[in-house]
mmCIF file of C-alpha atoms in Angstrom:
data_model
loop_
_atom_site.group_PDB
_atom_site.id
_atom_site.type_symbol
_atom_site.label_atom_id
_atom_site.label_comp_id
_atom_site.label_asym_id
_atom_site.label_seq_id
_atom_site.Cartn_x
_atom_site.Cartn_y
_atom_site.Cartn_z
ATOM 1 C CA MET A 1 24.299 17.548 -6.474
ATOM 2 C CA THR A 2 21.070 18.037 -4.581
ATOM 3 C CA PHE A 3 19.462 20.005 -7.357
ATOM 4 C CA LEU A 4 20.097 17.485 -10.105
ATOM 5 C CA PRO A 5 16.495 15.923 -10.116
ATOM 6 C CA TYR A 6 14.895 19.401 -10.331
ATOM 7 C CA ALA A 7 17.309 20.286 -13.192
ATOM 8 C CA VAL A 8 16.154 17.116 -14.978
ATOM 9 C CA VAL A 9 12.441 18.240 -14.513
ATOM 10 C CA VAL A 10 13.275 21.707 -16.064
ATOM 11 C CA VAL A 11 15.066 20.076 -19.007
ATOM 12 C CA ILE A 12 12.409 17.621 -19.721
ATOM 13 C CA THR A 13 9.657 20.292 -19.507
ATOM 14 C CA VAL A 14 11.445 22.751 -21.819
ATOM 15 C CA ALA A 15 12.399 19.981 -24.217
ATOM 16 C CA GLY A 16 8.596 18.737 -24.285
ATOM 17 C CA ILE A 17 7.236 22.127 -24.925
ATOM 18 C CA TYR A 18 9.760 22.867 -27.592
ATOM 19 C CA GLY A 19 8.901 19.567 -29.288
ATOM 20 C CA VAL A 20 5.170 20.353 -29.222
ATOM 21 C CA ALA A 21 5.677 23.873 -30.519
ATOM 22 C CA THR A 22 7.906 22.873 -33.367
ATOM 23 C CA SER A 23 6.466 19.510 -34.340
ATOM 24 C CA ARG A 24 5.650 19.017 -37.981
ATOM 25 C CA ASN A 25 3.945 15.780 -37.337
ATOM 26 C CA LEU A 26 0.865 15.116 -35.260
ATOM 27 C CA VAL A 27 2.076 11.682 -33.895
ATOM 28 C CA HIS A 28 5.438 13.259 -33.035
ATOM 29 C CA MET A 29 3.400 16.100 -31.234
ATOM 30 C CA VAL A 30 1.494 13.512 -29.041
ATOM 31 C CA ILE A 31 4.717 11.788 -28.105
ATOM 32 C CA CYS A 32 6.338 15.223 -27.106
ATOM 33 C CA LEU A 33 3.181 16.001 -24.940
ATOM 34 C CA SER A 34 3.897 12.592 -23.461
ATOM 35 C CA VAL A 35 7.470 13.568 -22.637
ATOM 36 C CA LEU A 36 6.387 16.888 -21.279
ATOM 37 C CA GLN A 37 4.009 15.063 -18.864
ATOM 38 C CA SER A 38 6.779 12.767 -17.839
ATOM 39 C CA ALA A 39 8.456 15.640 -16.230
ATOM 40 C CA THR A 40 5.686 15.787 -13.583
ATOM 41 C CA LEU A 41 6.486 12.164 -12.803
ATOM 42 C CA VAL A 42 10.062 13.150 -12.041
ATOM 43 C CA LEU A 43 9.088 16.118 -9.932
ATOM 44 C CA LEU A 44 6.647 14.121 -7.840
ATOM 45 C CA LEU A 45 9.110 11.403 -6.976
ATOM 46 C CA ALA A 46 12.039 13.872 -6.413
ATOM 47 C CA MET A 47 9.753 15.818 -4.027
ATOM 48 C CA GLY A 48 9.029 12.859 -1.983
ATOM 49 C CA TYR A 49 12.464 11.432 -1.556
ATOM 50 C CA ARG A 50 14.276 11.381 1.737
ATOM 51 C CA THR A 51 18.058 10.598 1.659
ATOM 52 C CA GLY A 52 18.878 7.101 2.711
ATOM 53 C CA ALA A 53 15.191 6.098 3.054
ATOM 54 C CA GLN A 54 13.596 2.822 1.935
ATOM 55 C CA ALA A 55 10.634 2.209 -0.336
ATOM 56 C CA PRO A 56 7.222 2.511 1.501
ATOM 57 C CA ILE A 57 6.824 -1.313 1.796
ATOM 58 C CA ILE A 58 6.671 -1.606 5.533
ATOM 59 C CA SER A 59 6.257 -5.165 7.150
ATOM 60 C CA THR A 60 5.594 -4.220 10.813
ATOM 61 C CA ALA A 61 2.865 -2.663 12.561
ATOM 62 C CA ARG A 62 5.238 -0.393 14.355
ATOM 63 C CA GLY A 63 5.696 1.475 11.110
ATOM 64 C CA SER A 64 8.823 3.054 9.801
ATOM 65 C CA ARG A 65 10.533 6.476 10.348
ATOM 66 C CA HIS A 66 12.935 5.743 7.428
ATOM 67 C CA ALA A 67 10.660 5.368 4.334
ATOM 68 C CA VAL A 68 9.884 7.956 1.354
ATOM 69 C CA ASP A 69 6.657 9.642 1.018
ATOM 70 C CA PRO A 70 3.989 7.164 -0.332
ATOM 71 C CA VAL A 71 1.508 9.945 -1.125
ATOM 72 C CA VAL A 72 3.514 11.320 -4.018
ATOM 73 C CA GLN A 73 4.014 7.792 -5.193
ATOM 74 C CA ALA A 74 0.318 7.269 -5.312
ATOM 75 C CA LEU A 75 -0.131 10.479 -7.198
ATOM 76 C CA THR A 76 2.567 9.359 -9.666
ATOM 77 C CA LEU A 77 0.495 6.244 -10.379
ATOM 78 C CA THR A 78 -2.468 8.433 -11.169
ATOM 79 C CA ASP A 79 -0.393 10.599 -13.344
ATOM 80 C CA VAL A 80 0.885 7.535 -15.389
ATOM 81 C CA VAL A 81 -2.591 6.191 -15.918
ATOM 82 C CA VAL A 82 -4.158 9.547 -16.957
ATOM 83 C CA GLY A 83 -1.096 10.106 -19.142
ATOM 84 C CA ALA A 84 -1.456 6.829 -20.956
ATOM 85 C CA THR A 85 -5.206 7.326 -21.571
ATOM 86 C CA VAL A 86 -4.616 10.862 -22.841
ATOM 87 C CA VAL A 87 -2.149 9.666 -25.424
ATOM 88 C CA ALA A 88 -4.526 7.020 -26.559
ATOM 89 C CA LEU A 89 -7.378 9.543 -26.950
ATOM 90 C CA LEU A 90 -5.057 12.071 -28.816
ATOM 91 C CA LEU A 91 -3.795 9.397 -31.197
ATOM 92 C CA ALA A 92 -7.402 8.402 -31.952
ATOM 93 C CA LEU A 93 -8.074 12.170 -32.851
ATOM 94 C CA VAL A 94 -4.929 12.120 -35.074
ATOM 95 C CA VAL A 95 -6.185 8.971 -36.988
ATOM 96 C CA GLN A 96 -9.493 10.853 -37.688
ATOM 97 C CA ALA A 97 -7.642 14.153 -38.561
ATOM 98 C CA HIS A 98 -5.397 12.142 -41.035
ATOM 99 C CA LYS A 99 -8.519 10.529 -42.534
ATOM 100 C CA ARG A 100 -10.328 13.812 -43.070
ATOM 101 C CA SER A 101 -7.250 15.855 -44.442
ATOM 102 C CA GLY A 102 -4.812 13.421 -45.670
ATOM 103 C CA THR A 103 -1.931 14.922 -43.864
ATOM 104 C CA LEU A 104 -0.240 14.776 -40.414
ATOM 105 C CA ASP A 105 1.377 18.059 -40.734
ATOM 106 C CA PRO A 106 -0.448 20.548 -38.408
ATOM 107 C CA ASP A 107 0.422 23.522 -40.568
ATOM 108 C CA GLU A 108 -1.409 21.934 -43.542
ATOM 109 C CA LEU A 109 -4.559 21.197 -41.591
ATOM 110 C CA ARG A 110 -7.614 22.994 -42.788
ATOM 111 C CA PRO A 111 -10.387 23.869 -40.492
ATOM 112 C CA PHE A 112 -12.744 20.746 -40.247
ATOM 113 C CA ARG A 113 -15.970 20.799 -41.987
ATOM 114 C CA GLY A 114 -18.939 19.485 -39.955
ATOM 115 C CA MET B 1 3.091 33.467 -39.001
ATOM 116 C CA SER B 2 6.415 32.574 -40.693
ATOM 117 C CA ALA B 3 8.222 29.633 -39.255
ATOM 118 C CA ARG B 4 11.182 31.701 -38.383
ATOM 119 C CA ALA B 5 8.926 34.037 -36.270
ATOM 120 C CA ARG B 6 7.282 31.159 -34.578
ATOM 121 C CA GLY B 7 10.686 29.537 -33.784
ATOM 122 C CA LEU B 8 11.805 32.835 -32.243
ATOM 123 C CA MET B 9 8.649 33.053 -30.084
ATOM 124 C CA THR B 10 8.886 29.490 -29.023
ATOM 125 C CA SER B 11 12.588 29.970 -28.016
ATOM 126 C CA CYS B 12 11.681 33.130 -25.891
ATOM 127 C CA GLY B 13 8.752 31.300 -24.337
ATOM 128 C CA CYS B 14 10.899 28.291 -23.438
ATOM 129 C CA GLY B 15 13.689 30.379 -22.164
ATOM 130 C CA ALA B 16 11.168 32.466 -19.919
ATOM 131 C CA LEU B 17 9.497 29.250 -18.705
ATOM 132 C CA ALA B 18 12.739 27.632 -17.810
ATOM 133 C CA GLY B 19 13.571 30.726 -15.611
ATOM 134 C CA LEU B 20 10.260 30.494 -13.947
ATOM 135 C CA LEU B 21 10.556 26.840 -13.357
ATOM 136 C CA VAL B 22 14.028 27.289 -11.814
ATOM 137 C CA TRP B 23 12.671 30.108 -9.618
ATOM 138 C CA ALA B 24 9.682 27.833 -8.468
ATOM 139 C CA LEU B 25 11.755 24.766 -7.974
ATOM 140 C CA SER B 26 14.459 26.705 -5.946
ATOM 141 C CA GLY B 27 11.685 27.305 -3.363
ATOM 142 C CA LEU B 28 11.308 23.481 -2.750
ATOM 143 C CA PRO B 29 13.129 21.771 0.044
ATOM 144 C CA ASP B 30 16.385 20.327 -0.996
ATOM 145 C CA PHE B 31 16.375 17.029 -2.683
ATOM 146 C CA GLY B 32 16.308 14.325 -0.016
ATOM 147 C CA ALA B 33 15.302 16.732 2.773
ATOM 148 C CA TYR B 34 11.732 15.591 2.925
ATOM 149 C CA HIS B 35 9.530 16.732 6.015
ATOM 150 C CA ARG B 36 5.866 16.459 4.914
ATOM 151 C CA LEU B 37 3.677 15.337 7.866
ATOM 152 C CA TYR B 38 1.158 13.470 5.792
ATOM 153 C CA GLY B 39 3.611 11.151 4.305
ATOM 154 C CA LEU B 40 5.569 10.673 7.575
ATOM 155 C CA TYR B 41 2.335 9.953 9.453
ATOM 156 C CA LEU B 42 1.298 7.302 6.974
ATOM 157 C CA ASP B 43 4.619 5.580 6.908
ATOM 158 C CA ALA B 44 4.286 5.297 10.652
ATOM 159 C CA HIS B 45 0.744 4.390 11.129
ATOM 160 C CA ALA B 46 -0.693 2.892 7.800
ATOM 161 C CA VAL B 47 0.396 -0.701 8.419
ATOM 162 C CA ALA B 48 -1.151 -0.733 11.892
ATOM 163 C CA GLN B 49 -4.349 1.026 10.694
ATOM 164 C CA ARG B 50 -4.856 -0.947 7.436
ATOM 165 C CA HIS B 51 -2.695 -4.147 7.591
ATOM 166 C CA ALA B 52 -1.397 -3.529 4.131
ATOM 167 C CA THR B 53 2.415 -3.601 3.774
ATOM 168 C CA ASN B 54 2.475 -1.823 0.563
ATOM 169 C CA VAL B 55 1.690 1.729 1.994
ATOM 170 C CA VAL B 56 1.414 3.147 -1.620
ATOM 171 C CA ALA B 57 -1.552 0.644 -2.117
ATOM 172 C CA ALA B 58 -3.081 1.801 1.141
ATOM 173 C CA VAL B 59 -3.003 5.340 0.041
ATOM 174 C CA THR B 60 -4.302 4.705 -3.462
ATOM 175 C CA PHE B 61 -7.146 2.384 -2.480
ATOM 176 C CA ASP B 62 -7.960 3.541 0.947
ATOM 177 C CA TYR B 63 -6.732 6.795 2.369
ATOM 178 C CA ARG B 64 -7.282 8.437 -1.021
ATOM 179 C CA GLY B 65 -9.711 6.024 -2.522
ATOM 180 C CA VAL B 66 -12.215 8.471 -3.773
ATOM 181 C CA ASP B 67 -9.282 10.072 -5.892
ATOM 182 C CA THR B 68 -8.618 6.775 -7.489
ATOM 183 C CA MET B 69 -12.371 6.219 -8.189
ATOM 184 C CA ILE B 70 -12.428 9.380 -10.105
ATOM 185 C CA GLU B 71 -9.170 8.479 -11.951
ATOM 186 C CA GLU B 72 -10.900 5.155 -12.714
ATOM 187 C CA PHE B 73 -13.558 7.190 -14.463
ATOM 188 C CA ILE B 74 -11.032 9.280 -16.405
ATOM 189 C CA LEU B 75 -9.814 6.035 -17.726
ATOM 190 C CA PHE B 76 -13.415 4.825 -18.384
ATOM 191 C CA ALA B 77 -14.119 8.065 -20.195
ATOM 192 C CA ALA B 78 -10.952 7.997 -22.209
ATOM 193 C CA VAL B 79 -11.810 4.441 -23.435
ATOM 194 C CA VAL B 80 -15.298 5.554 -24.368
ATOM 195 C CA GLY B 81 -13.883 8.460 -26.142
ATOM 196 C CA VAL B 82 -11.312 6.237 -28.168
ATOM 197 C CA ALA B 83 -14.238 3.882 -28.992
ATOM 198 C CA LEU B 84 -16.350 6.919 -30.064
ATOM 199 C CA LEU B 85 -13.663 8.563 -32.170
ATOM 200 C CA LEU B 86 -12.696 5.461 -33.937
ATOM 201 C CA ARG B 87 -16.167 4.224 -34.963
ATOM 202 C CA ALA B 88 -17.218 3.795 -38.519
ATOM 203 C CA GLN B 89 -17.763 7.571 -39.786
ATOM 204 C CA ARG B 90 -20.555 8.567 -42.056
ATOM 205 C CA GLU B 91 -18.735 7.787 -45.316
ATOM 206 C CA GLU B 92 -17.134 4.621 -44.156
ATOM 207 C CA THR B 93 -18.279 1.039 -44.169
ATOM 208 C CA GLU B 94 -17.175 -1.586 -41.674
ATOM 209 C CA VAL B 95 -16.264 -4.741 -43.329
ATOM 210 C CA GLY B 96 -16.170 -8.104 -41.319
ATOM 211 C CA PRO B 97 -12.771 -9.424 -40.131
ATOM 212 C CA ARG B 98 -12.217 -11.757 -43.052
ATOM 213 C CA ASP B 99 -9.446 -12.378 -45.411
ATOM 214 C CA GLU B 100 -9.997 -10.254 -48.471
ATOM 215 C CA ALA B 101 -7.503 -11.988 -50.796
ATOM 216 C CA ARG B 102 -8.872 -15.486 -50.884
ATOM 217 C CA GLY B 103 -6.409 -16.768 -53.407
ATOM 218 C CA ARG B 104 -3.228 -16.327 -51.484
ATOM 219 C CA ARG B 105 -2.235 -16.536 -47.947
ATOM 220 C CA ALA B 106 -1.512 -13.474 -45.897
ATOM 221 C CA PRO B 107 2.129 -13.222 -44.642
ATOM 222 C CA ARG B 108 2.347 -14.845 -41.222
ATOM 223 C CA SER B 109 4.588 -13.393 -38.510
ATOM 224 C CA SER B 110 8.056 -14.856 -38.364
ATOM 225 C CA ASP B 111 8.568 -17.967 -36.465
ATOM 226 C CA ALA B 112 10.766 -16.282 -33.837
ATOM 227 C CA VAL B 113 7.916 -13.818 -33.037
ATOM 228 C CA ARG B 114 5.413 -16.526 -33.003
ATOM 229 C CA MET B 115 7.603 -18.811 -30.818
ATOM 230 C CA PHE B 116 8.537 -16.052 -28.297
ATOM 231 C CA GLY B 117 4.959 -14.538 -28.333
ATOM 232 C CA LEU B 118 3.088 -17.958 -27.625
ATOM 233 C CA GLY B 119 5.669 -18.845 -25.042
ATOM 234 C CA ALA B 120 5.360 -15.511 -23.221
ATOM 235 C CA VAL B 121 1.553 -15.315 -23.175
ATOM 236 C CA GLY B 122 1.119 -17.757 -20.187
ATOM 237 C CA PRO B 123 3.888 -16.357 -18.028
ATOM 238 C CA SER B 124 2.618 -12.785 -18.712
ATOM 239 C CA VAL B 125 -0.843 -13.696 -17.686
ATOM 240 C CA LEU B 126 0.601 -15.296 -14.672
ATOM 241 C CA VAL B 127 2.813 -12.417 -13.748
ATOM 242 C CA GLY B 128 -0.126 -10.081 -14.401
ATOM 243 C CA ILE B 129 -2.436 -11.833 -11.956
ATOM 244 C CA TYR B 130 0.416 -12.085 -9.368
ATOM 245 C CA ILE B 131 0.990 -8.414 -9.490
ATOM 246 C CA VAL B 132 -2.753 -7.696 -9.158
ATOM 247 C CA ALA B 133 -3.385 -10.248 -6.321
ATOM 248 C CA HIS B 134 -0.304 -8.968 -4.255
ATOM 249 C CA GLY B 135 -0.855 -5.314 -4.704
ATOM 250 C CA HIS B 136 -1.462 -4.707 -1.062
ATOM 251 C CA LEU B 137 1.702 -6.553 0.076
ATOM 252 C CA THR B 138 4.465 -5.807 -2.304
ATOM 253 C CA PRO B 139 4.972 -3.171 -5.221
ATOM 254 C CA GLY B 140 2.389 -3.477 -7.744
ATOM 255 C CA GLY B 141 -1.392 -3.391 -7.737
ATOM 256 C CA GLY B 142 -4.279 -3.136 -10.027
ATOM 257 C CA PHE B 143 -2.877 -0.600 -12.391
ATOM 258 C CA GLN B 144 0.395 -2.172 -12.930
ATOM 259 C CA GLY B 145 -0.994 -5.840 -13.191
ATOM 260 C CA GLY B 146 -3.817 -4.707 -15.425
ATOM 261 C CA THR B 147 -1.275 -3.328 -17.963
ATOM 262 C CA VAL B 148 0.668 -6.497 -17.945
ATOM 263 C CA LEU B 149 -2.550 -8.475 -18.513
ATOM 264 C CA ALA B 150 -3.473 -6.231 -21.554
ATOM 265 C CA GLY B 151 0.204 -6.828 -22.688
ATOM 266 C CA ALA B 152 -0.454 -10.504 -22.771
ATOM 267 C CA LEU B 153 -3.371 -9.872 -25.104
ATOM 268 C CA THR B 154 -1.150 -7.856 -27.342
ATOM 269 C CA LEU B 155 1.288 -10.762 -27.508
ATOM 270 C CA VAL B 156 -1.561 -12.987 -28.775
ATOM 271 C CA TYR B 157 -2.005 -10.568 -31.608
ATOM 272 C CA LEU B 158 1.682 -10.399 -32.482
ATOM 273 C CA ALA B 159 2.167 -14.068 -32.404
ATOM 274 C CA GLY B 160 -1.097 -15.065 -34.070
ATOM 275 C CA GLU B 161 -3.629 -13.316 -36.197
ATOM 276 C CA TYR B 162 -6.297 -10.719 -35.749
ATOM 277 C CA LEU B 163 -9.091 -13.417 -35.831
ATOM 278 C CA VAL B 164 -7.224 -15.192 -32.871
ATOM 279 C CA PHE B 165 -7.045 -11.900 -30.936
ATOM 280 C CA ARG B 166 -10.745 -11.477 -31.474
ATOM 281 C CA ARG B 167 -11.501 -15.063 -30.171
ATOM 282 C CA VAL B 168 -9.280 -14.736 -27.113
ATOM 283 C CA GLY B 169 -10.451 -11.276 -26.145
ATOM 284 C CA PRO B 170 -14.045 -10.650 -27.548
ATOM 285 C CA VAL B 171 -14.958 -7.018 -27.484
ATOM 286 C CA GLU B 172 -18.315 -7.870 -25.782
ATOM 287 C CA LEU B 173 -16.497 -9.523 -22.795
ATOM 288 C CA MET B 174 -14.148 -6.555 -22.456
ATOM 289 C CA ASP B 175 -16.961 -4.009 -22.621
ATOM 290 C CA LEU B 176 -18.805 -6.040 -19.879
ATOM 291 C CA SER B 177 -15.771 -6.409 -17.625
ATOM 292 C CA GLU B 178 -14.792 -2.718 -18.019
ATOM 293 C CA GLY B 179 -18.226 -1.605 -16.911
ATOM 294 C CA ALA B 180 -18.633 -4.151 -14.208
ATOM 295 C CA ALA B 181 -15.279 -3.310 -12.639
ATOM 296 C CA ALA B 182 -16.030 0.368 -12.562
ATOM 297 C CA ALA B 183 -19.530 -0.416 -11.002
ATOM 298 C CA ALA B 184 -17.775 -2.765 -8.484
ATOM 299 C CA PHE B 185 -15.360 0.049 -7.182
ATOM 300 C CA VAL B 186 -18.544 2.274 -6.703
ATOM 301 C CA ALA B 187 -20.484 -0.580 -5.085
ATOM 302 C CA ALA B 188 -17.515 -1.155 -2.630
ATOM 303 C CA GLY B 189 -17.683 2.546 -1.748
ATOM 304 C CA LEU B 190 -21.438 2.667 -1.296
ATOM 305 C CA ALA B 191 -21.364 -0.531 0.898
ATOM 306 C CA GLY B 192 -19.323 1.635 3.378
ATOM 307 C CA LEU B 193 -21.706 4.444 3.023
ATOM 308 C CA VAL B 194 -24.820 2.388 3.702
ATOM 309 C CA ALA B 195 -23.277 0.360 6.571
ATOM 310 C CA ALA B 196 -21.314 3.120 8.447
ATOM 311 C CA GLY B 197 -22.005 6.654 6.831
ATOM 312 C CA THR B 198 -18.587 6.657 5.211
ATOM 313 C CA PHE B 199 -17.831 6.179 1.537
ATOM 314 C CA LEU B 200 -15.183 3.511 0.929
ATOM 315 C CA LEU B 201 -14.992 2.663 4.641
ATOM 316 C CA ASN B 202 -12.688 -0.419 5.242
ATOM 317 C CA LEU B 203 -15.459 -2.490 6.813
ATOM 318 C CA LEU B 204 -14.112 -5.986 6.176
ATOM 319 C CA PRO B 205 -11.787 -7.960 8.675
ATOM 320 C CA LEU B 206 -8.247 -6.696 8.376
ATOM 321 C CA GLY B 207 -6.503 -10.152 8.696
ATOM 322 C CA THR B 208 -2.810 -10.727 9.544
ATOM 323 C CA ILE B 209 -0.168 -8.373 8.306
ATOM 324 C CA GLY B 210 1.574 -9.834 5.277
ATOM 325 C CA GLU B 211 -0.908 -12.398 4.443
ATOM 326 C CA ILE B 212 -2.740 -12.388 1.195
ATOM 327 C CA ASP B 213 -6.201 -12.209 2.553
ATOM 328 C CA SER B 214 -5.269 -8.990 4.840
ATOM 329 C CA ALA B 215 -6.097 -5.449 4.275
ATOM 330 C CA GLY B 216 -9.858 -5.783 4.106
ATOM 331 C CA LEU B 217 -11.319 -3.856 1.324
ATOM 332 C CA ILE B 218 -8.023 -2.936 -0.335
ATOM 333 C CA PRO B 219 -7.477 -6.080 -2.385
ATOM 334 C CA ILE B 220 -11.071 -6.103 -3.507
ATOM 335 C CA VAL B 221 -10.934 -2.634 -4.797
ATOM 336 C CA ASN B 222 -7.569 -3.310 -6.194
ATOM 337 C CA THR B 223 -8.736 -6.257 -8.209
ATOM 338 C CA ALA B 224 -11.639 -4.198 -9.592
ATOM 339 C CA VAL B 225 -9.063 -1.670 -10.714
ATOM 340 C CA GLY B 226 -6.909 -4.466 -12.273
ATOM 341 C CA VAL B 227 -9.939 -5.803 -14.366
ATOM 342 C CA GLU B 228 -10.720 -2.298 -15.331
ATOM 343 C CA VAL B 229 -7.354 -1.437 -16.518
ATOM 344 C CA ALA B 230 -6.803 -4.759 -18.282
ATOM 345 C CA ALA B 231 -10.210 -4.493 -20.091
ATOM 346 C CA GLY B 232 -9.762 -0.738 -20.713
ATOM 347 C CA MET B 233 -6.298 -1.041 -22.324
ATOM 348 C CA SER B 234 -7.304 -4.118 -24.397
ATOM 349 C CA LEU B 235 -10.323 -2.233 -25.675
ATOM 350 C CA VAL B 236 -8.135 0.752 -26.782
ATOM 351 C CA LEU B 237 -5.797 -1.647 -28.599
ATOM 352 C CA SER B 238 -8.586 -3.612 -30.218
ATOM 353 C CA GLU B 239 -10.369 -0.407 -31.276
ATOM 354 C CA PHE B 240 -7.253 0.800 -32.989
ATOM 355 C CA LEU B 241 -6.746 -2.675 -34.659
ATOM 356 C CA GLU B 242 -10.331 -2.644 -35.906
ATOM 357 C CA GLN B 243 -9.798 0.929 -37.309
ATOM 358 C CA THR B 244 -6.786 -0.471 -39.353
ATOM 359 C CA LEU B 245 -8.205 -3.695 -40.325
ATOM 360 C CA MET B 246 -11.886 -3.431 -40.704
ATOM 361 C CA VAL B 247 -13.024 0.161 -41.451
ATOM 362 C CA ARG B 248 -12.831 1.138 -45.132
ATOM 363 C CA GLY B 249 -13.542 4.447 -46.720
ATOM 364 C CA ARG B 250 -16.337 4.123 -49.271
ATOM 365 C CA ARG B 251 -14.811 6.519 -51.806
ATOM 366 C CA SER B 252 -11.271 5.100 -51.524
#
């Protein structure tokens, strides 16, 4: 089952996009975007994995030849933080959109007046 | 466009995308068969070069420190964006954080929530500080610990009242520490630039591997990020609470 993590990436990506496209509620849409983004986390971690390797916490100066890739893990960290802030920013936009138009349904949103 | 047509289009698009993703991912090396030189080099040499046993932290705060600095400014910009979006709009007024129904008492949180919340605040702060301080040694670091610290402040809100929350985490203090932490990261980078011509160069003594005062610049930058994340997340939370509790539409 060496393809399983990649299959999970495909499933999460497609599920996220489907959710965003068919969403009838802006908060739901933001969460779907966050689901979509979590596919990149799985992809990054899956790419860096080596069978039987340990976590990149290495206690000797000699280093380790049996640790997973630390670079993709650092990138995952970046991904998580950016994802969380994007969700916060979008939810703030949703709050204002609801105040302006009184609805959270994207189909009923009118173009904003200035 | 009708809902049916849109659903059909979405299904077609998702199907095509899934096909393309499968095609792209099948070109990657098999799961577990990893052979990238950059990662392998870091696993072999990072501890000797930087004396940080958590290689991920060494990558985040040293080898790719400039990336992390830019990322920190993304966080900064997002927090500023939230504050800007949730300010009182033209037709709104901001009322003070006071009890509007003086005659009756607001319903308090249930006893179970208050007990657990107040009991968990202290340990969460401790765990948060521990995770930040040991970021270069064990899994953890500024980003993770900062989030735990912001979570502790959330517990104060859940267990107490909004006024207590404001007293424990005043917005001015969070604004200040947010800005100061971002500035500290840049200052640490500039120090290396001035002293040796390389931005974020790890100039400080590296210490003994595995000790808390090892790894030179990494724990300092790590702490700056921890403060930044804790202040940023708390500010976002506080902006949303302020929006709910204090901003009133004039016409409503």
